[in-house]
Coordinates of C-alpha atoms in Angstrom, one line a residue:
Chain A
X256 CA -23.6 13.9 -26.9
X257 CA -22.0 14.9 -23.7
X258 CA -20.4 18.6 -23.4
X259 CA -18.9 17.4 -20.5
X260 CA -15.0 18.1 -21.0
X261 CA -16.3 22.1 -21.2
X262 CA -17.4 21.9 -17.8
X263 CA -15.0 21.9 -14.9
X264 CA -16.3 20.6 -11.3
X265 CA -14.5 21.3 -7.8
X266 CA -15.1 18.7 -5.5
X267 CA -14.6 19.4 -1.8
X268 CA -13.2 16.7 0.5
X269 CA -11.1 13.2 -0.5
X270 CA -12.7 10.7 1.7
X271 CA -15.1 8.4 0.2
X272 CA -17.6 10.2 -1.3
X273 CA -15.7 13.2 -2.6
X274 CA -13.4 10.4 -4.3
X275 CA -16.3 8.6 -5.7
X276 CA -17.8 11.3 -6.9
X277 CA -14.5 12.5 -8.9
X278 CA -14.6 9.2 -10.4
X279 CA -18.4 9.4 -11.6
X280 CA -17.9 12.9 -12.7
X281 CA -14.6 11.9 -14.8
X282 CA -16.2 8.4 -16.2
X283 CA -18.7 11.1 -17.9
X284 CA -16.4 13.6 -18.9
X285 CA -16.3 16.2 -17.1
X286 CA -13.6 17.9 -15.9
X287 CA -12.8 17.5 -11.9
X288 CA -10.6 19.0 -9.5
X289 CA -10.3 17.1 -6.0
X290 CA -9.5 19.7 -3.1
X291 CA -8.5 17.9 0.4
X292 CA -6.8 20.1 3.0
X293 CA -5.0 17.3 4.0
X294 CA -3.8 13.7 3.0
X295 CA -6.4 11.3 1.4
X296 CA -9.0 9.8 3.6
X297 CA -7.5 11.6 6.4
X298 CA -10.8 12.3 8.1
X299 CA -13.7 10.0 8.5
X300 CA -13.3 7.5 5.8
X301 CA -9.7 6.9 6.9
X302 CA -10.8 6.0 10.8
X303 CA -13.2 3.7 9.5
X304 CA -14.3 -0.1 10.8
X305 CA -13.6 -1.1 7.3
X306 CA -16.7 -3.6 7.4
X307 CA -17.9 -3.8 3.8
X308 CA -22.2 -3.7 4.6
X309 CA -24.4 -6.5 3.3
X310 CA -27.0 -4.4 5.0
X311 CA -28.1 -6.7 7.5
X312 CA -26.8 -4.3 10.6
X313 CA -29.7 -2.0 9.3
X314 CA -32.3 -4.4 7.9
X315 CA -34.8 -4.0 11.2
X316 CA -33.7 -0.2 11.7
X317 CA -32.9 1.4 8.5
X318 CA -34.3 -0.6 5.8
X319 CA -33.8 2.0 3.2
X320 CA -30.0 1.9 4.4
X321 CA -30.2 -1.9 4.2
X322 CA -31.6 -2.1 0.9
X323 CA -28.9 0.7 -0.5
X324 CA -25.8 -1.5 1.4
X325 CA -26.6 -5.0 -0.2
X326 CA -27.1 -3.5 -3.6
X327 CA -23.7 -1.6 -3.2
X328 CA -22.1 -4.5 -1.8
X329 CA -22.7 -6.7 -4.8
X330 CA -21.5 -3.6 -7.4
X331 CA -18.3 -3.2 -5.3
X332 CA -17.6 -6.9 -5.4
X333 CA -17.7 -6.4 -9.2
X334 CA -15.6 -3.2 -9.5
X335 CA -12.8 -3.7 -6.9
X336 CA -12.9 -7.6 -6.2
X337 CA -8.9 -7.5 -5.3
X338 CA -9.6 -4.5 -2.7
X339 CA -12.1 -6.5 -0.5
X340 CA -11.4 -9.3 2.1
X341 CA -14.3 -11.1 0.9
X342 CA -15.3 -13.9 3.8
X343 CA -18.9 -13.3 4.8
X344 CA -20.1 -12.2 8.0
X345 CA -21.7 -13.8 11.2
X346 CA -24.6 -12.4 13.4
X347 CA -24.8 -14.8 16.6
X348 CA -26.8 -14.6 19.7
X349 CA -26.1 -16.1 23.0
X350 CA -28.9 -14.4 25.2
X351 CA -32.4 -14.6 25.4
X352 CA -33.0 -11.5 24.1
X353 CA -30.6 -12.0 20.7
X354 CA -32.8 -15.2 20.4
X355 CA -36.0 -13.2 20.6
X356 CA -34.3 -10.7 18.1
X357 CA -33.6 -13.7 15.5
X358 CA -37.0 -14.5 13.6
X359 CA -37.4 -9.9 13.5
X360 CA -34.1 -9.7 11.9
X361 CA -34.2 -13.0 9.3
X362 CA -37.6 -11.7 8.4
X363 CA -36.0 -8.3 8.0
X364 CA -33.4 -9.5 5.9
X365 CA -35.6 -11.2 3.3
X366 CA -37.8 -8.1 3.1
X367 CA -34.4 -6.0 2.4
X368 CA -32.9 -8.9 0.1
X369 CA -30.2 -9.7 1.6
X370 CA -29.0 -13.4 2.0
X371 CA -29.4 -15.0 5.4
X372 CA -28.3 -18.2 6.1
X373 CA -28.7 -20.0 9.6
X374 CA -26.0 -22.3 9.9
X375 CA -25.7 -25.0 12.7
X376 CA -23.9 -23.6 15.9
X377 CA -21.4 -26.7 15.7
X378 CA -20.7 -25.4 11.9
X379 CA -20.0 -21.6 13.0
X380 CA -17.6 -22.5 15.7
X381 CA -15.8 -24.9 13.2
X382 CA -15.4 -21.8 10.9
X383 CA -14.8 -19.6 13.9
X384 CA -12.8 -20.9 16.9
X385 CA -12.7 -17.8 18.9
X386 CA -16.1 -17.4 18.7
X387 CA -18.1 -17.8 21.9
X388 CA -18.6 -21.6 22.2
X389 CA -22.3 -20.7 24.0
X390 CA -23.8 -19.3 21.1
X391 CA -27.1 -20.5 20.2
X392 CA -28.0 -18.7 16.9
X393 CA -25.6 -18.0 14.0
X394 CA -26.6 -16.6 10.6
X395 CA -24.4 -16.3 7.9
X396 CA -24.9 -13.0 5.6
X397 CA -22.4 -11.4 2.6
X398 CA -20.3 -8.9 4.9
X399 CA -16.6 -8.0 4.0
X400 CA -14.1 -6.2 4.6
X401 CA -12.4 -2.6 2.9
X402 CA -9.3 -1.0 3.3
X403 CA -10.7 2.4 3.3
X404 CA -7.6 4.1 2.6
X405 CA -7.2 2.4 -0.8
X406 CA -10.7 2.3 -1.5
X407 CA -10.3 5.8 -1.9
X408 CA -7.2 5.5 -3.7
X409 CA -8.5 3.2 -6.2
X410 CA -11.7 5.6 -7.1
X411 CA -9.0 8.5 -7.7
X412 CA -6.8 6.2 -9.5
X413 CA -9.5 5.5 -11.5
X414 CA -10.4 9.6 -11.9
X415 CA -7.0 10.7 -12.6
X416 CA -6.5 8.5 -15.1
X417 CA -9.3 10.4 -17.2
X418 CA -7.8 13.9 -16.5
X419 CA -9.1 14.6 -12.8
X420 CA -6.5 16.6 -10.6
X421 CA -6.4 16.0 -6.7
X422 CA -4.9 18.6 -4.8
X423 CA -4.1 17.3 -1.3
X424 CA -2.6 19.7 1.6
X425 CA -4.8 22.2 -0.2
X426 CA -7.5 24.2 2.1
X427 CA -10.3 26.0 0.9
X428 CA -10.4 29.2 2.5
X429 CA -13.1 31.4 0.5
X430 CA -16.2 30.4 -1.9
X431 CA -18.2 32.2 -4.1
X432 CA -20.4 29.9 -5.8
X433 CA -22.6 32.3 -7.8
X434 CA -18.8 33.6 -9.6
X435 CA -17.6 29.7 -9.6
X436 CA -14.7 30.5 -7.6
X437 CA -12.9 28.8 -4.9
X438 CA -10.0 30.3 -3.3
X439 CA -7.5 27.8 -1.5
X440 CA -4.4 28.0 0.7
X441 CA -1.8 25.4 0.1
X442 CA -0.1 24.1 3.0
X443 CA 3.0 23.6 2.3
X444 CA 3.7 27.2 0.3
X445 CA 1.1 29.5 2.2
X446 CA 0.7 30.6 -1.2
X447 CA -3.2 31.6 -2.2
X448 CA -5.3 30.7 -5.8
X449 CA -8.5 31.2 -7.0
X450 CA -9.7 28.0 -8.8
X451 CA -12.6 28.2 -11.5
X452 CA -15.4 26.2 -11.7
X453 CA -18.7 25.8 -13.4
X454 CA -20.1 24.1 -10.1
X455 CA -18.7 23.6 -6.6
X456 CA -19.6 20.2 -4.6
X457 CA -19.3 19.8 -1.2
X458 CA -18.5 16.6 -0.1
X459 CA -16.3 17.2 3.3
X460 CA -18.4 14.9 5.5
X461 CA -18.6 15.8 9.4
X462 CA -17.3 19.5 8.1
X463 CA -19.8 19.9 5.6
X464 CA -21.5 22.5 7.7
X465 CA -18.1 24.9 7.9
X466 CA -17.6 24.6 4.2
X467 CA -20.9 25.3 3.0
X468 CA -21.0 28.3 5.8
X469 CA -18.1 29.9 3.4
X470 CA -20.8 30.7 0.9
X471 CA -23.2 31.8 3.4
X472 CA -25.1 28.5 2.9
X473 CA -26.5 26.0 5.4
X474 CA -25.6 21.9 5.9
X475 CA -27.3 20.4 8.9
X476 CA -24.8 17.8 9.5
X477 CA -24.7 15.7 12.8
X478 CA -21.0 15.0 13.5
X479 CA -21.5 11.9 15.6
X480 CA -17.9 10.4 17.0
X481 CA -17.1 6.6 17.5
X482 CA -14.1 4.9 19.1
X483 CA -12.6 2.3 17.6
X484 CA -9.9 -0.1 19.0
X485 CA -7.6 -2.4 17.2
X486 CA -5.7 -5.7 18.5
X487 CA -2.8 -7.2 16.9
X488 CA -4.4 -10.6 16.5
X489 CA -6.6 -11.8 13.6
X490 CA -9.2 -13.2 15.8
X491 CA -11.7 -14.3 12.7
X492 CA -12.0 -14.4 9.1
X493 CA -15.5 -13.5 9.1
X494 CA -17.3 -10.0 10.3
X495 CA -18.9 -10.9 13.2
X496 CA -22.0 -8.9 14.8
X497 CA -24.2 -9.4 17.5
X498 CA -27.3 -10.5 16.6
X499 CA -29.2 -7.5 18.4
X500 CA -30.2 -3.9 17.3
X501 CA -27.4 -1.3 16.7
X502 CA -25.5 -1.0 19.8
X503 CA -22.1 0.0 21.1
X504 CA -19.1 -2.0 20.4
X505 CA -21.2 -5.0 18.6
X506 CA -18.8 -5.3 15.5
X507 CA -15.5 -7.1 15.4
X508 CA -14.0 -6.9 11.7
X509 CA -10.3 -8.8 10.7
X510 CA -7.9 -6.5 8.7
X511 CA -5.0 -7.9 7.4
X512 CA -3.3 -9.3 10.7
X513 CA -5.6 -7.5 13.0
X514 CA -9.0 -7.1 14.4
X515 CA -11.2 -3.6 14.9
X516 CA -13.4 -3.5 17.7
X517 CA -16.6 -1.0 17.9
X518 CA -17.7 1.4 17.6
X519 CA -19.3 3.9 20.1
X520 CA -21.6 6.9 19.2
X521 CA -21.9 10.4 20.6
X522 CA -22.3 13.9 19.3
X523 CA -19.3 16.2 19.2
X524 CA -19.5 19.8 18.1
X525 CA -15.9 20.0 16.7
X526 CA -15.1 17.1 14.7
X527 CA -11.3 18.1 14.6
X528 CA -11.1 17.9 18.0
X529 CA -12.8 14.7 19.6
X530 CA -11.2 13.2 23.1
X531 CA -11.8 9.9 23.6
X532 CA -14.2 9.5 26.7
X533 CA -13.4 7.9 29.6
X534 CA -14.9 4.0 29.5
X535 CA -15.3 4.0 25.8
X536 CA -12.5 1.8 25.7
X537 CA -13.4 -0.5 28.3
X538 CA -17.3 -0.7 27.1
X539 CA -16.2 -1.5 23.8
X540 CA -13.9 -4.5 25.0
X541 CA -16.3 -5.5 27.7
X542 CA -19.1 -6.0 24.3
X543 CA -16.2 -7.5 22.2
X544 CA -15.5 -10.0 24.6
X545 CA -19.5 -11.5 24.5
X546 CA -18.7 -11.9 20.8
X547 CA -14.8 -13.5 21.2
X548 CA -13.6 -14.0 24.8
X549 CA -10.2 -14.3 24.5
X550 CA -10.2 -11.1 23.2
X551 CA -8.3 -8.9 26.1
X552 CA -5.2 -11.6 25.9
X553 CA -4.4 -9.4 22.7
X554 CA -2.2 -6.6 22.6
X555 CA -4.2 -3.0 21.6
X556 CA -2.3 -2.2 18.6
X557 CA -4.2 1.2 18.2
X558 CA -7.2 3.3 19.1
X559 CA -9.1 5.7 16.6
X560 CA -11.9 8.2 16.4
X561 CA -13.8 10.1 13.8
X562 CA -16.8 11.4 13.3
X563 CA -20.0 10.0 11.5
X564 CA -21.5 12.6 8.9
X565 CA -24.9 12.0 9.9
X566 CA -28.0 13.1 8.0
X567 CA -30.1 15.4 10.6
X568 CA -34.0 14.3 10.4
X569 CA -35.9 15.8 13.0
X570 CA -36.3 13.7 16.3
X571 CA -33.4 11.3 15.6
X572 CA -29.5 11.3 16.3
X573 CA -26.6 8.9 17.1
X574 CA -27.3 5.1 16.9
X575 CA -31.2 5.6 15.5
X576 CA -30.1 8.5 12.9
X577 CA -30.6 6.8 9.2
X578 CA -26.9 5.8 7.4
X579 CA -28.8 6.9 4.4
X580 CA -27.5 10.4 2.4
X581 CA -29.3 13.2 0.7
X582 CA -27.4 15.9 -1.5
X583 CA -28.7 19.2 -1.5
X584 CA -28.7 22.2 -4.4
X585 CA -28.2 25.3 -2.6
X586 CA -29.7 27.5 -5.4
X587 CA -32.6 27.2 -3.4
X588 CA -30.9 29.6 -0.5
X589 CA -30.0 31.8 -2.7
X590 CA -26.4 30.0 -3.3
X591 CA -26.3 28.6 -6.7
X592 CA -23.3 26.9 -7.8
X593 CA -22.9 24.6 -4.7
X594 CA -24.1 21.2 -3.9
X595 CA -23.6 19.6 -0.8
X596 CA -24.0 15.6 0.0
X597 CA -24.1 14.3 3.2
X598 CA -25.0 11.2 5.5
X599 CA -24.0 7.9 3.8
X600 CA -21.3 5.0 4.5
X601 CA -18.4 3.9 2.7
X602 CA -20.1 1.1 1.6
X603 CA -22.6 3.3 -0.5
X604 CA -20.3 5.8 -1.8
X605 CA -20.6 4.9 -5.3
X606 CA -24.2 5.3 -4.8
X607 CA -24.1 8.6 -3.3
X608 CA -21.8 9.6 -6.2
X609 CA -24.0 8.3 -8.6
X610 CA -26.8 10.6 -7.1
X611 CA -24.9 13.8 -6.6
X612 CA -23.1 13.3 -10.2
X613 CA -26.6 12.6 -11.9
X614 CA -28.2 15.8 -10.1
X615 CA -25.2 17.5 -11.5
X616 CA -25.2 16.4 -15.2
X617 CA -29.2 17.6 -15.1
X618 CA -28.2 21.0 -13.4
X619 CA -25.5 21.9 -16.4
X620 CA -27.7 20.0 -19.2
X621 CA -24.9 17.4 -19.6
X622 CA -26.7 14.2 -20.9
X623 CA -24.1 11.0 -19.8
X624 CA -25.1 8.1 -18.2
X625 CA -23.3 6.9 -14.9
X626 CA -21.2 3.6 -15.5
X627 CA -19.5 3.6 -12.3
X628 CA -21.5 0.2 -11.8
X629 CA -19.9 -1.9 -14.5
X630 CA -16.0 -0.3 -15.0
X631 CA -13.3 -1.4 -12.9
X632 CA -11.7 0.5 -10.9
X633 CA -7.6 0.8 -11.1
X634 CA -5.2 0.1 -8.7
X635 CA -4.9 1.7 -5.6
X636 CA -1.1 2.2 -6.1
X637 CA -1.7 4.5 -9.2
X638 CA -4.0 6.7 -7.1
X639 CA -1.1 7.8 -4.6
X640 CA -1.1 11.6 -5.0
X641 CA 2.2 13.7 -3.5
Chain B
X147 CA -5.9 12.4 33.1
X148 CA -4.4 14.7 30.4
X149 CA -0.3 14.5 30.4
X150 CA 2.5 17.0 29.0
X151 CA 4.6 15.5 26.4
X152 CA 7.2 17.8 23.9
X153 CA 7.4 17.1 20.4
X154 CA 11.0 18.1 19.0
X155 CA 9.7 18.0 15.1
X156 CA 12.1 18.9 12.1
X157 CA 10.7 21.8 9.6
X158 CA 12.2 23.5 7.3
X159 CA 13.3 25.7 9.3
X160 CA 14.8 23.9 11.6
X161 CA 13.7 22.1 15.1
X162 CA 10.6 23.4 16.5
X163 CA 9.2 22.5 19.6
X164 CA 5.5 21.5 20.5
X165 CA 4.5 21.5 24.3
X166 CA 1.2 19.6 23.8
X167 CA -1.4 17.8 26.2
X168 CA -2.6 14.2 25.5
X169 CA -4.6 11.3 27.4
X170 CA -2.3 8.6 29.4
X171 CA -2.0 6.1 26.9
X172 CA -1.8 8.3 24.0
X173 CA -0.1 7.4 20.8
X174 CA 2.4 9.6 19.0
X175 CA 0.0 10.6 16.3
X176 CA -2.1 11.9 18.9
X177 CA 0.2 14.1 20.1
X178 CA 1.1 15.3 16.5
X179 CA -2.7 16.0 16.1
X180 CA -2.6 18.2 19.1
X181 CA 0.1 20.4 17.8
X182 CA -1.6 20.9 14.6
X183 CA -4.4 22.1 16.4
X184 CA -1.9 24.6 17.9
X185 CA 0.0 25.2 14.6
X186 CA -2.3 24.4 11.4
X187 CA 0.8 25.1 9.3
X188 CA 2.2 21.7 10.3
X189 CA 2.3 19.0 7.3
X190 CA 2.3 15.6 8.2
X191 CA -0.3 12.7 6.4
X192 CA -2.8 9.7 8.9
X193 CA -5.8 8.3 7.9
X194 CA -6.5 5.0 9.5
X195 CA -4.3 5.4 13.2
X196 CA -4.2 1.6 13.6
X197 CA -1.4 1.0 11.5
X198 CA -3.2 -0.1 8.0
X199 CA -3.3 2.6 6.2
X200 CA 0.9 2.8 6.1
X201 CA 0.9 6.7 5.8
X202 CA 1.6 8.1 8.8
X203 CA 5.4 6.5 9.0
X204 CA 8.2 9.1 10.6
X205 CA 11.6 8.8 12.2
X206 CA 10.7 8.5 15.9
X207 CA 13.4 9.6 18.5
X208 CA 15.8 8.9 15.3
X209 CA 13.9 5.0 14.6
X210 CA 11.6 4.7 11.8
X211 CA 7.9 4.0 13.4
X212 CA 4.1 4.4 12.3
X213 CA 3.2 7.7 14.6
X214 CA -0.3 5.8 15.3
X215 CA 1.2 2.3 16.7
X216 CA 3.9 4.4 18.8
X217 CA 2.6 4.8 22.3
X218 CA 3.8 7.6 23.9
X219 CA 4.8 5.9 27.4
X220 CA 6.9 3.6 25.6
X221 CA 9.0 6.2 23.5
X222 CA 9.3 8.8 25.6
X223 CA 11.7 9.4 28.6
X224 CA 10.2 11.7 31.0
X225 CA 11.5 15.1 30.8
X226 CA 12.9 14.6 27.2
X227 CA 11.7 15.5 23.9
X228 CA 10.1 13.5 21.5
X229 CA 12.1 13.8 18.4
X230 CA 10.1 13.8 15.1
X231 CA 11.7 13.4 11.9
X232 CA 10.6 12.7 7.9
X233 CA 11.2 9.3 6.2
X234 CA 14.5 9.5 4.7
X235 CA 15.1 8.2 0.8
X236 CA 11.7 9.9 -0.2
X237 CA 11.0 13.0 -1.7
X238 CA 10.4 15.5 1.3
X239 CA 7.5 18.0 0.4
X240 CA 7.7 19.8 3.8
X241 CA 7.6 19.0 7.5
X242 CA 7.2 15.5 8.4
X243 CA 5.4 15.3 4.6
X244 CA 7.1 12.5 2.1
X245 CA 5.7 11.9 -1.3
X246 CA 4.7 8.4 -1.2
X247 CA 3.9 8.1 -4.9
X248 CA 7.6 7.0 -5.7
X249 CA 7.2 4.2 -3.2
X250 CA 3.5 2.8 -4.6
X251 CA 4.7 3.3 -8.3
X252 CA 7.7 1.0 -7.5
X253 CA 5.8 -1.5 -6.4
X254 CA 3.1 -1.5 -8.8
X255 CA 5.6 -2.5 -10.9
X256 CA 5.6 -5.9 -9.5
X257 CA 1.8 -6.7 -10.0
X258 CA 1.8 -7.5 -6.5
X259 CA -2.1 -8.2 -5.7
X260 CA -3.6 -6.4 -2.4
X261 CA -4.9 -9.6 -1.5
X262 CA -3.4 -13.1 -0.6
X263 CA -5.0 -16.4 -0.2
X264 CA -4.7 -18.3 2.6
X265 CA -5.3 -21.9 3.5
X266 CA -4.3 -24.7 5.9
X267 CA -1.2 -24.8 7.3
X268 CA -0.6 -20.8 7.3
X269 CA 1.2 -19.3 10.3
X270 CA 0.6 -21.4 13.9
X271 CA -2.9 -21.8 13.1
X272 CA -4.7 -24.1 10.7
X273 CA -7.8 -22.0 9.2
X274 CA -10.4 -25.0 8.5
X275 CA -11.4 -23.3 5.3
X276 CA -9.2 -21.0 2.7
X277 CA -9.8 -17.2 3.3
X278 CA -8.7 -14.2 1.5
X279 CA -6.7 -11.3 3.3
X280 CA -5.0 -8.1 2.6
X281 CA -1.5 -8.7 1.9
X282 CA 1.1 -7.6 5.1
X283 CA 2.5 -4.7 3.6
X284 CA 1.2 -1.6 4.1
X285 CA 3.7 0.8 1.4
X286 CA 4.6 3.0 4.2
X287 CA 8.1 3.9 3.2
X288 CA 9.8 2.5 6.9
X289 CA 11.9 -0.2 5.1
X290 CA 13.2 2.1 2.4
X291 CA 13.6 5.2 4.9
X292 CA 15.9 2.3 7.1
X293 CA 18.1 1.1 4.5
X294 CA 21.4 1.7 4.3
X295 CA 21.8 1.3 0.8
X296 CA 18.8 3.1 -0.4
X297 CA 20.7 5.9 0.9
X298 CA 23.4 6.2 -1.2
X299 CA 22.4 4.2 -4.1
X300 CA 19.3 5.7 -5.9
X301 CA 19.1 3.2 -8.5
X302 CA 18.7 0.5 -5.7
X303 CA 15.0 -1.0 -6.1
X304 CA 14.8 -1.2 -2.4
X305 CA 13.6 -3.5 0.1
X306 CA 10.0 -2.8 -0.2
X307 CA 9.9 -3.3 -4.1
X308 CA 11.9 -6.5 -3.9
X309 CA 9.5 -7.7 -1.2
X310 CA 6.6 -7.7 -3.4
X311 CA 8.5 -9.2 -5.9
X312 CA 9.6 -12.0 -3.7
X313 CA 5.9 -12.7 -2.1
X314 CA 5.0 -13.0 -6.1
X315 CA 7.4 -15.9 -6.1
X316 CA 6.0 -17.6 -2.8
X317 CA 2.3 -16.9 -4.0
X318 CA 2.2 -16.0 -7.7
X319 CA -1.7 -16.1 -7.9
X320 CA -2.0 -14.8 -11.4
X321 CA 1.3 -13.4 -11.9
X322 CA 4.0 -14.6 -13.7
X323 CA 7.2 -15.6 -10.8
X324 CA 9.6 -15.9 -13.8
X325 CA 8.9 -12.4 -14.6
X326 CA 9.2 -11.2 -10.9
X327 CA 12.6 -13.2 -10.6
X328 CA 13.9 -11.3 -13.8
X329 CA 12.9 -8.0 -12.4
X330 CA 15.2 -8.3 -9.6
X331 CA 17.5 -10.1 -10.8
X332 CA 20.3 -7.6 -11.4
X333 CA 23.4 -5.0 -10.2
X334 CA 20.7 -2.9 -8.5
X335 CA 18.3 -5.4 -7.3
X336 CA 18.5 -8.3 -5.4
X337 CA 22.3 -8.3 -5.3
X338 CA 22.5 -4.6 -3.7
X339 CA 21.5 -6.1 -0.6
X340 CA 24.0 -5.8 2.0
X341 CA 21.8 -8.0 4.7
X342 CA 21.9 -5.5 7.3
X343 CA 18.3 -6.2 8.4
X344 CA 17.1 -3.1 9.1
X345 CA 13.8 -3.2 7.2
X346 CA 12.9 -6.2 8.8
X347 CA 13.5 -4.7 11.8
X348 CA 11.6 -1.6 11.4
X349 CA 8.7 -2.9 9.2
X350 CA 5.1 -2.4 11.6
X351 CA 3.7 -5.5 9.8
X352 CA 6.0 -8.0 9.8
X353 CA 6.9 -8.4 6.1
X354 CA 10.4 -9.2 6.5
X355 CA 11.7 -7.3 3.5
X356 CA 15.4 -8.8 3.8
X357 CA 14.1 -12.8 4.4
X358 CA 12.5 -12.7 1.2
X359 CA 15.4 -10.9 -0.7
X360 CA 17.4 -13.8 0.4
X361 CA 14.6 -16.0 -0.5
X362 CA 14.9 -14.5 -4.2
X363 CA 18.8 -14.6 -4.3
X364 CA 18.4 -18.6 -3.5
X365 CA 15.3 -19.1 -6.0
X366 CA 17.9 -17.2 -8.8
X367 CA 20.8 -19.4 -7.6
X368 CA 19.2 -22.3 -7.9
X369 CA 17.7 -21.2 -11.6
X370 CA 21.9 -20.7 -12.3
X371 CA 22.8 -24.0 -11.2
X372 CA 20.4 -25.9 -13.2
X373 CA 21.2 -23.9 -16.1
X374 CA 24.8 -24.9 -15.8
X375 CA 23.7 -28.9 -15.1
X376 CA 22.0 -28.6 -18.4

C-alpha cells in the first residue's frame, strides 16, 4: 500500500504540466501544493493555439513526439471528452512541393500509427467550404481542439478534490531542496512564508532555468517564442494544416466562434518580455491565406505571443527541436530534493506528469500506480481558484 | 514603432499612474503587462490573450471589457489616461484581481456542458455536418459586473448563471430543462431582472444573457398558462 499521504510535494508552475502533475500525484495519494506566481495558465499554456495534436504534424520530423501525441490524444478523449471540440483535422496541399511531401507524410503517419485517410477533394471542400479551392490533396487525421486554460482547471479541480492546494499569485523567491524548503512571497499581501516539502518539482516551463537557479541547479531549456493571431470568425470546424514540414503560420485552429492562426518561431532570452517582431503578423496571414483564401476579410480579434519550453539537444533549435520532454533529478549535480521537467506540449501534459510522478514515487519509495489514463477529470469550474 | 500610453490603475492605495511604451496596434493587456514589468506587485489575471479564457475582464474607462480584446487606439483618447478598475459584484482580491470562483461555482450549479452541438441551420451559414464547439460563454464576469441589479441584490442569481440555465433550456443535451427552469423560477432568479440589457451590451462573446433571461420568462409563463388551462 502507499505511504503517500505522509509525503508532501511542492509543484512550481500551474500551466498544463504542473496541473497534470498535481492531478497525478494527488491520485496516487500524495499531498500536493501547487505554487504559481500569477494566475492558472498565465504563461505558455494559456497562450496556446489549442490544437489537440493527432501527432501527424510531427510524424515525419519527430516520430517520437508524434507517437506520444496520438496516444495522449486517445487518452484525453477518454478522460475529458466534454472539454474538447472533436471535429477532426485536415492536412491539405495545393503546390507541387506539397504533393511531393504527400507519400512521405502518409507513410510516416502509418509508421506512427496515426489514422490518416485521404479524402476526395470535393468531399473535403464540401466539409470545409472556406478551404483553398485549388487543393489537390486532403488527408483527414484525428486532430481536435482544447481550451488550454480550462484543461488546466480540470486537472486542478481533480487534484483539489483529492486534497491538493493551489496557491496562485504566489512567487517562489528561494529554494533549498536538500532541506525541503520553498520560500514564497504572496503577491497580494507581500507576506513571506517557507513551505516544507519532501520533494520539489520544477514545472515552470520556459522559466524552469530561472527556478532551478534559485537552488543552484541547472536546467537547459530553450525559450522559443511564437506569435499567434485570432480572427473574429470560425472559418472551419476541422483543424487545418498545410501538407508540408512544420513551418511558420501553417495551421488554422477553430475555437468557439473564432479561428487562431499561427505560429512563428524564434528564440528569446527573457520569456517575460517578448515583443512581437515586425512582419510576423503579416507572415502568419500570408501563409494562412493559402489555406483559407478569405482569411483577411475577418476582423483581427487578438494577438498573442509566448515561449515554448523546448528541450535543448545539441545542434537543434526552434522548428527542428524535438517536441518531446524529459525530466531531471538534480541529485546528480549535488542538489537532492529537486526534480525538473521540460519540453512537451499541452497535448502530452498527462504523459509528462506520468513520467515525472513515476520518478517521484520511485525516489520516495512509494508504490503507487499511475491512474490518470482512466480517471475522468472533474468539470473545469470546480478548478477556478482565487 | 513604440507609442507612449498612460494607464491610470485603481489600486488599494488609490489611483496609480503608469507611463508605458507599447507597439502600435497594441491591446490594453499588453500595456498592462508592460506596467507589470515596471512594478511586479501589480495584480491582474490573464491567460489566452484572445478572448477565450475570460480571465482579463476589468472596467476600462468605466465600461466592462476584456483587456486582451481592447485596442488602445480604439479606447484611448490621445493625451488622456486609460482608467482601469476591477470588475464589480465579485470579491476583490487586490488591484485588478477579483475572485472568479463564486461565479464559476454558480454556473456549475446549472450543469451547463462546456460544449454544444451545432448542426444544420445554426446561425447564418449552414454547416454540412453536425459539429461540436465550445459554448459561447467564457465565464468572464463582465455581465455580472455591469448588471445594475446584481449591484444591490446579492441574492440575485445574476446574468451569467441565468444565461447558462437558458442555454440548457435551448439545448438540453443530457441535462433536464425542467430542473433548469425550476432553478431560475424565483424572486431572485429570472423575475428579478429589470431588462436593462447592460449584460448583453458588455458580453464579449455574444451570449445575450438578457435575451436568454426573457426567453426563460416566456417559457415559464407558457408553462403557467398551460397549468391553468388544465
